[in-house]
Coordinates of C-alpha atoms and ligand atoms in Angstrom, one line a residue:
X253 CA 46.4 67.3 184.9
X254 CA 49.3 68.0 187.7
X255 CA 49.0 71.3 189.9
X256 CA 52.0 72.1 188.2
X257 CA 50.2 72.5 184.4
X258 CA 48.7 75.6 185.5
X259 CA 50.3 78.8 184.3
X260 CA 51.7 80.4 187.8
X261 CA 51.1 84.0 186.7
X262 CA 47.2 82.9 186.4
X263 CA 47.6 83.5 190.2
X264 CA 49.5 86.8 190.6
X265 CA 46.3 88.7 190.8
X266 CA 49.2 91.4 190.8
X267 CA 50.3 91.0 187.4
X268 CA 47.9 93.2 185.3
X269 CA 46.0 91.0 183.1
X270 CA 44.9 89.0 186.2
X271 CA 44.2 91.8 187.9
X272 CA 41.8 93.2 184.7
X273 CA 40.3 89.9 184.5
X274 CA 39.6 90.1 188.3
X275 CA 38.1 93.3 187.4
X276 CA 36.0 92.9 184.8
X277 CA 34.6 90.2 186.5
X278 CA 33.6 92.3 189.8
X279 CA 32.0 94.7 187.4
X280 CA 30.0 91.9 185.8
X281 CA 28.7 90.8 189.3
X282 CA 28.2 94.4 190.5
X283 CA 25.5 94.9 188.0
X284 CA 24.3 91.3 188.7
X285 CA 23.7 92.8 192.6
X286 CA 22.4 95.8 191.3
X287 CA 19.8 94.4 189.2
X288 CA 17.3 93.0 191.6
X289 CA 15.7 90.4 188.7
X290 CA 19.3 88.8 187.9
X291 CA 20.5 88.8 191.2
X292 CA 17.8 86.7 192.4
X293 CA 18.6 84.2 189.3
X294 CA 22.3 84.1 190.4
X295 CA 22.2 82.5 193.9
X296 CA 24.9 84.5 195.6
X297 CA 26.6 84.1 198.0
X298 CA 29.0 86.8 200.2
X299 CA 31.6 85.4 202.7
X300 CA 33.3 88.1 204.9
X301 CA 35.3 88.2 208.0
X302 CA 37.5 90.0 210.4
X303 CA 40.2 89.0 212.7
X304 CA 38.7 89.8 215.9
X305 CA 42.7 91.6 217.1
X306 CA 40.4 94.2 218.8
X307 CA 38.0 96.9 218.2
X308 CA 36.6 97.8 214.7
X309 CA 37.7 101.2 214.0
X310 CA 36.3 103.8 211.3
X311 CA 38.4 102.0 208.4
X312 CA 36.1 99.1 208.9
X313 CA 32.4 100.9 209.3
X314 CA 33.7 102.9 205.6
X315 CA 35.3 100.1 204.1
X316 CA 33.4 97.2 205.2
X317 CA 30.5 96.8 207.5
X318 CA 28.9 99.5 205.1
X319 CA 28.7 97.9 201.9
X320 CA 27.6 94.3 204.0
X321 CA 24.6 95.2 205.2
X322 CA 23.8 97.1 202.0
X323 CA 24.4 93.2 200.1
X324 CA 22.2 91.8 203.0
X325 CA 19.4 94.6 202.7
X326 CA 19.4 93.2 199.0
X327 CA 18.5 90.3 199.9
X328 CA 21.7 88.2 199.1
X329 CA 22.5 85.6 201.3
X330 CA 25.6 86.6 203.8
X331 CA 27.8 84.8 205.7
X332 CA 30.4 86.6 208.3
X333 CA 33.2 85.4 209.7
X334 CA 34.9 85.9 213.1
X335 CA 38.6 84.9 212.1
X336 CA 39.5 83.7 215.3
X337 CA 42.0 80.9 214.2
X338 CA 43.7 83.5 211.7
X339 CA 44.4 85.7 215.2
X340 CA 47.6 83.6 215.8
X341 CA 48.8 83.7 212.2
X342 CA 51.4 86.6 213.2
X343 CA 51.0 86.7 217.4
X344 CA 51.8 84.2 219.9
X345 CA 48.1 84.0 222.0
X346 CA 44.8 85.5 220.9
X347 CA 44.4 88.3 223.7
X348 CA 41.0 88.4 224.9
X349 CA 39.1 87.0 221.7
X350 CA 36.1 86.3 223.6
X351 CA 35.6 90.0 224.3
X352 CA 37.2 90.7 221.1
X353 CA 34.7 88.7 219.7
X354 CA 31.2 90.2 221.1
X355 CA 32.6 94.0 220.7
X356 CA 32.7 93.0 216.6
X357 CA 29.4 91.1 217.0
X358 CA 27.8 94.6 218.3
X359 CA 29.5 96.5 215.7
X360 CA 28.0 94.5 213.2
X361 CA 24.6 94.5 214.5
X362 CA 24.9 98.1 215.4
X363 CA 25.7 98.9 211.9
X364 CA 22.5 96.8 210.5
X365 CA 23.4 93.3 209.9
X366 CA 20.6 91.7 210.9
X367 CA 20.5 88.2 212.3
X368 CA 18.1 86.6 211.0
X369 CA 19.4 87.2 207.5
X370 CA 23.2 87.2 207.7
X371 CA 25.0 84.2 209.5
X372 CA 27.6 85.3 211.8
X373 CA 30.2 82.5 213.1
X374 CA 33.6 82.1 214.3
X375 CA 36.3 79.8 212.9
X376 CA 36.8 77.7 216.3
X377 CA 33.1 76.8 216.2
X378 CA 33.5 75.2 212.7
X379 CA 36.0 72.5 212.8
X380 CA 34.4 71.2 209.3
X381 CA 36.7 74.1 208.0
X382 CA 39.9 73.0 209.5
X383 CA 39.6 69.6 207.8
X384 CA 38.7 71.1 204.5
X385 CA 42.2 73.3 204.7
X386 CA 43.7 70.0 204.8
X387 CA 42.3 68.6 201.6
X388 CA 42.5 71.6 200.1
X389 CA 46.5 71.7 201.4
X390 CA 46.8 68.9 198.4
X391 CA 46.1 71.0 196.0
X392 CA 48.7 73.8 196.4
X393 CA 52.3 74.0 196.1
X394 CA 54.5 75.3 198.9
X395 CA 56.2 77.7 195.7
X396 CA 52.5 79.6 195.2
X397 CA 52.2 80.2 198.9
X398 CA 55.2 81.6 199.0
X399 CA 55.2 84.3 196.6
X400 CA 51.8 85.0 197.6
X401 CA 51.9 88.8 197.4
X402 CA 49.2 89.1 200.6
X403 CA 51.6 86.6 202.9
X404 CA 54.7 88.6 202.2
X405 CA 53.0 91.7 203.3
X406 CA 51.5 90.4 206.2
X407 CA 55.0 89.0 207.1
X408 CA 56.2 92.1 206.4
X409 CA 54.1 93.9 208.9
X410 CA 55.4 91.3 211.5
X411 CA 58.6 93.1 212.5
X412 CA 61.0 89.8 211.7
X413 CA 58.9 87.1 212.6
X414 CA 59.5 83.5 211.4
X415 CA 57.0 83.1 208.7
X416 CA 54.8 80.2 210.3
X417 CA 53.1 77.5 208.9
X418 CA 49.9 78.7 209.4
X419 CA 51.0 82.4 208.1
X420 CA 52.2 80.3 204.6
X421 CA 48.6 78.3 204.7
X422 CA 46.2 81.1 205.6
X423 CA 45.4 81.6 201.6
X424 CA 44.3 77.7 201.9
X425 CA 42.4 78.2 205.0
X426 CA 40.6 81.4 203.8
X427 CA 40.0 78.9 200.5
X428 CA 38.2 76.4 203.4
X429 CA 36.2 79.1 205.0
X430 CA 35.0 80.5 201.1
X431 CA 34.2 77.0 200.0
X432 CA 33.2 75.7 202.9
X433 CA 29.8 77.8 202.9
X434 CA 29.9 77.7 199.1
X435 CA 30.5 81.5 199.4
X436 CA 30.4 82.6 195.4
X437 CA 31.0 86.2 196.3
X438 CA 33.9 87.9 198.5
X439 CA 34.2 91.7 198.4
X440 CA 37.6 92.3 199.1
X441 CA 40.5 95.6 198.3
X442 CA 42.9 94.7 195.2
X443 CA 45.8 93.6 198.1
X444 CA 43.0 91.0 199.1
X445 CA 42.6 89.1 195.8
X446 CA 45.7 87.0 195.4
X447 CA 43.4 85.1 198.1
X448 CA 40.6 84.9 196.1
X449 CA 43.0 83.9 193.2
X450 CA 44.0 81.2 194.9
X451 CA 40.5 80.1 196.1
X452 CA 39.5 80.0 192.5
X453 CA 42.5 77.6 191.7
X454 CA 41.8 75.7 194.3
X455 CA 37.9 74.9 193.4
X456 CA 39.1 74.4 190.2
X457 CA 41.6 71.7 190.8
X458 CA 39.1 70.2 193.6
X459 CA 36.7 69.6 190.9
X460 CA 39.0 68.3 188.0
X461 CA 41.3 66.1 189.8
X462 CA 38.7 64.9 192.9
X463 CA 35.2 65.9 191.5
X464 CA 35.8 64.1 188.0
X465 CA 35.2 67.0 186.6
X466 CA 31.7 67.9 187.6
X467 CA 31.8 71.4 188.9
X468 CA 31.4 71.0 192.8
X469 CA 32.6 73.8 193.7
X470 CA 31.9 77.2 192.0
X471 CA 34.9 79.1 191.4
X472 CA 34.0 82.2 193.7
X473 CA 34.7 85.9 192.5
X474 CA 35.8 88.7 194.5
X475 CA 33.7 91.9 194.2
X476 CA 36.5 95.0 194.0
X477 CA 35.4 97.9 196.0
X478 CA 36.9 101.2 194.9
X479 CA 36.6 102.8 198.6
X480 CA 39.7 104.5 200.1
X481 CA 41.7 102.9 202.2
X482 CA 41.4 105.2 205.8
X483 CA 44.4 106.2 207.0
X484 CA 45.1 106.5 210.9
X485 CA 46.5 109.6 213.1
X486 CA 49.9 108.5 212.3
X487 CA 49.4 109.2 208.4
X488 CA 49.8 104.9 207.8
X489 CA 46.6 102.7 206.9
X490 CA 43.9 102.5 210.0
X491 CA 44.6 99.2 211.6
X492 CA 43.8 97.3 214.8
X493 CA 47.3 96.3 215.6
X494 CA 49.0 99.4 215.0
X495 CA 47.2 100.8 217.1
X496 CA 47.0 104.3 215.6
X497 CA 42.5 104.2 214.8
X498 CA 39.5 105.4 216.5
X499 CA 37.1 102.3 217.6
X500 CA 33.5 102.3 217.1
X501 CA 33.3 101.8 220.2
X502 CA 35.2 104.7 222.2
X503 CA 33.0 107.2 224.2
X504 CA 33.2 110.6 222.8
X505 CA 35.8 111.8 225.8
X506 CA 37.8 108.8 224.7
X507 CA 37.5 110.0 221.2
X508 CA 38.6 113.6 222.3
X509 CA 41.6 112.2 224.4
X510 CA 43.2 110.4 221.6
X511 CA 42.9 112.9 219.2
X512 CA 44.0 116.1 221.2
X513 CA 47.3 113.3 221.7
X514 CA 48.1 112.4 218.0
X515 CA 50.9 114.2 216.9
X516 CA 50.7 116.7 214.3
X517 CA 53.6 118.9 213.1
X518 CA 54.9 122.8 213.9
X519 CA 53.5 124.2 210.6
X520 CA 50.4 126.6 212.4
X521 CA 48.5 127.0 208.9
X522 CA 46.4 123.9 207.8
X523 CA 46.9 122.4 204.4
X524 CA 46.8 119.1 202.9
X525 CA 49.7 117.9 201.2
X526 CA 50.0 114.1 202.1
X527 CA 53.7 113.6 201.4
X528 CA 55.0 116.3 203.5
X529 CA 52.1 116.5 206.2
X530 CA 51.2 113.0 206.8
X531 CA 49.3 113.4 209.9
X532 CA 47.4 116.2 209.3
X533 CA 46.0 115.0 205.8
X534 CA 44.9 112.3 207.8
X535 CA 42.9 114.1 210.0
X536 CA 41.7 116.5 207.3
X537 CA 40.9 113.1 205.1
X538 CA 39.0 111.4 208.3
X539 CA 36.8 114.7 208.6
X540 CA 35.8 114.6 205.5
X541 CA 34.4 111.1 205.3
X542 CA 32.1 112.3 207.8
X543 CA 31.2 115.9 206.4
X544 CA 31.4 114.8 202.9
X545 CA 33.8 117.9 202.4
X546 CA 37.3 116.8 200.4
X547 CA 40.4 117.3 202.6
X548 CA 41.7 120.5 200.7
X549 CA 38.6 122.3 201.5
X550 CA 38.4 121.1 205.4
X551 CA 41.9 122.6 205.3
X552 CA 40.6 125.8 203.7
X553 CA 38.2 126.0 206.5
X554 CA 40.4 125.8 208.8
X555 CA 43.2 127.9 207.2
X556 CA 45.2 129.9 210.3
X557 CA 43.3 128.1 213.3
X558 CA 45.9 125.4 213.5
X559 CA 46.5 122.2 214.6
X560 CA 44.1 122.9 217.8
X561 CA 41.2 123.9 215.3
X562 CA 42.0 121.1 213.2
X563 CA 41.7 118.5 215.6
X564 CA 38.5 120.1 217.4
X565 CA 37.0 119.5 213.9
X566 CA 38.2 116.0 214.0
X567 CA 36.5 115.0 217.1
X568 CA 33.4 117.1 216.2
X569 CA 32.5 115.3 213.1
X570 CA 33.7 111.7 214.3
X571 CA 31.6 112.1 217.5
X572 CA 28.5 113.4 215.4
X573 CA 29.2 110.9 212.9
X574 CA 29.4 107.9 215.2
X575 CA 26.9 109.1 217.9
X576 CA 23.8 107.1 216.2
X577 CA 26.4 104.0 215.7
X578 CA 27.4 103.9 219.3
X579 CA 24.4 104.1 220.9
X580 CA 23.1 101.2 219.6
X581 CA 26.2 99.6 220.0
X582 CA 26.2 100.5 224.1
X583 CA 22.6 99.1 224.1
X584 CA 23.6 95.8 223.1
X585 CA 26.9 95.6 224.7
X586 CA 25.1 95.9 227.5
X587 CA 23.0 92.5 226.5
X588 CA 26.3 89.8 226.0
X589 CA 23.7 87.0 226.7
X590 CA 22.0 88.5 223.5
X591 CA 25.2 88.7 221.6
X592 CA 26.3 85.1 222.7
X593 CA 22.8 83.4 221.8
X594 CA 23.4 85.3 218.2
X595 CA 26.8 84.3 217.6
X596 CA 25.4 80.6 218.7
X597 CA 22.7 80.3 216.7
X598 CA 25.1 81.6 213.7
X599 CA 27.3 78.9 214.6
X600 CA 24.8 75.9 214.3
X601 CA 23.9 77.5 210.8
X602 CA 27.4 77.6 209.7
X603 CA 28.2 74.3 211.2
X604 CA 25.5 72.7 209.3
X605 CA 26.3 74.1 206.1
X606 CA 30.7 73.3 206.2
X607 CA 29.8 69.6 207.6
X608 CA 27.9 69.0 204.8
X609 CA 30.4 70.6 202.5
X610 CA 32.5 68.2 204.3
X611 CA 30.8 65.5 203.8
X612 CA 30.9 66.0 199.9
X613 CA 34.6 66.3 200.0
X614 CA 35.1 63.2 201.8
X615 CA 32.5 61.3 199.4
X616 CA 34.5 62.5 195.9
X617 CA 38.2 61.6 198.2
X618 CA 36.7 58.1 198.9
X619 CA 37.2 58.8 202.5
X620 CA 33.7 58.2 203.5
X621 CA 33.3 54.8 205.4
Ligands
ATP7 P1 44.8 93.9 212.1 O1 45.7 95.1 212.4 O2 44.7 93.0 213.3 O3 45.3 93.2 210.8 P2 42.9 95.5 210.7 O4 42.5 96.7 211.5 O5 43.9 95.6 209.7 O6 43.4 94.4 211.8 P3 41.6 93.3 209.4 O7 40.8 92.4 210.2 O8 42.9 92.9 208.9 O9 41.6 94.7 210.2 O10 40.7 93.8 208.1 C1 39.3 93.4 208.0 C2 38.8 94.1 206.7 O11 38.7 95.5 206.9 C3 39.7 93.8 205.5 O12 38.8 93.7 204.4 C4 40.5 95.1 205.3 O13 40.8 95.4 204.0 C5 39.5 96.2 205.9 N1 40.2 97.3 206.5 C6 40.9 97.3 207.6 N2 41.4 98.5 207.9 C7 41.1 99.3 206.9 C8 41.3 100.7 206.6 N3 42.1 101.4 207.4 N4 40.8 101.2 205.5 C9 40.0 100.4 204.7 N5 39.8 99.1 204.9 C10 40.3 98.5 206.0
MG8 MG1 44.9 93.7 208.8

């Protein structure tokens, strides 16, 4: 079989049977995780990652780092990645990665991931997982990557950029990184999963046209989470780049700063009504993550008080909400040696893992001498 026998809407995970397949299979595997006899018969397990562009921000501790350490604390084997290759997919340098780097490695560990359980490792330490992206580049066509739904948004976001090579191949890198730890599990939004689409075509195809059919590589499946997606000061989607979040790791003045700054509008009584009011439904939508109140009843609360009430709010329950998170986090920010040793050890275990994924690829190529 050629690449090209494959039905190309099997990999629009936007078209809607793919995406109810998709679906129905993270359904399947969420009550595989929550059922502690099966999931220990299943042998999961999770791959994850972050770009480390800067701080994690509140988006990430609701979105993310939450549901990770509640996988790890059930006992299924985690691996987290620090995309530090994927940095220059859409910028010209990586910025201060190293620092970048430890400040995600306290967030983690400040959120629960724990060490000894979940493997934490960067992309530069791994070259294994370079040289599986170029096997795996054999088994793609340049016409999937490019209607890729994920790369066009992210070129999107990048203000007229020339799409890069490496912006094109980042689906078949993030397929190296999956399969390279023989990650079976990826929890990812719905905009994530043409990746793990593509991941699954490409274990597939390893094992039919290289593998002889045996299945070497298990055809991973991405676990849908249903969680918002939190929205900034500026009323667009929380994000590193856009600057427009509140990091874990800000001090409550800093906190308190860069919310009495973020615009609002002229309108004195508080309501929510997202289309009109962009930026204060965010900050009525942010307040209630941490209160556990819905946005139209923080802006009942508030009512007449204003944007100045509204935003005192905002940096009450953010600051209350984070204190416990950033404590911890301080503590072992203060301890980089700490940090380094973790992310080394991490690295040796991930290393070990993708070499001898490696190694297997190379034997069923016929490249091993
Ligand atoms: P960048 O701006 O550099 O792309 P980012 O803040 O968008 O950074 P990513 O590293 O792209 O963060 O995302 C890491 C993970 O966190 C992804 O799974 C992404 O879906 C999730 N995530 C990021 N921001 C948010 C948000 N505002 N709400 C929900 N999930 C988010
Ligand atoms: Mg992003």
């Amino acid at each position: 079989m050629t690449i090209l026998d494959e039905n190309p809407r099997d990999l629009d995970a936007h078209s809607d049977a793919s995406y109810a397949a998709s679906r129905a299979r993270s359904q399947t595997l969420h009550a595989v995780i929550d059922d502690p006899q099966a999931r220990g018969r299943a042998g999961l397990r999770v791959l994850t990652g972050d770009r480390p562009t800067g701080p994690l921000h509140i988006g990430h501790l609701f979105a993310t780092l939450g549901s990770r350490v509640a996988i790890q604390d059930k006992g299924i084997e985690s691996y987290i990645l620090v995309a530090d290759y994927q940095v220059i997919t859409d910028r010209d340098s990586v910025g201060d990665v190293h620092g970048a780097t430890l400040g995600q490695l306290a967030d983690y560990l400040a959120a629960g991931i724990d060490p000894a359980r979940s493997t934490v490792f960067a992309h530069s330490a791994v070259p294994a997982i370079g040289q599986l992206t170029l096997a795996f580049l054999s088994l793609v066509t340049d016409a999937e990557l490019r209607r890729n739904p994920t790369v066009k948004d992210e070129l999107a976001a990048t203000d007229g950029r020339p799409l890069s090579g490496l912006l094109l191949t980042y689906p078949v890198h993030q397929a190296a990184d999956i399969l390279g730890v023989h990650g079976t599990v990826v929890p990812v939004g719905r905009d994530q999963l043409p990746h793990v689409e593509q991941t699954r075509a490409i274990a597939r195809r390893f094992n039919s046209r290289y593998a002889g059919g045996e299945e070497y590589f298990r055809a991973p499946d991405a676990l849908l989470t249903d969680l918002p997606v939190v929205p900034g000061l500026d009323g667009a989607k929380m994000s590193t780049s856009r600057g427009n979040g509140i990091s874990l790791g800000m001090t409550a003045d800093e906190t308190a700063s860069r919310i009495r700054k973020a615009r609002t509008d002229s309108e004195r009584r508080i309501s929510f009504e997202p289309d009109t009011r962009p930026e204060v439904a965010s900050m009525l939508r942010i307040t209630g993550l941490f209160t556990g109140e819905r946005p139209d009843e923080v802006a009942a609360r508030i009512g007449d008080g204003g944007a100045a009430a509204l935003k005192r709010e905002l940096t009450m329950a953010v600051n209350d909400g984070l204190a416990a998170h950033r404590a911890r986090r301080a503590e072992l920010a203060a301890d980089p040696e700490y940090l380094e040793e973790v992310l080394r050890q991490g690295n040796v275990r991930a290393r070990e893992v993708a070499v001898r994924t490696l190694e297997d690829v190379h034997d069923r190529l016929g490249l091993r001498l």
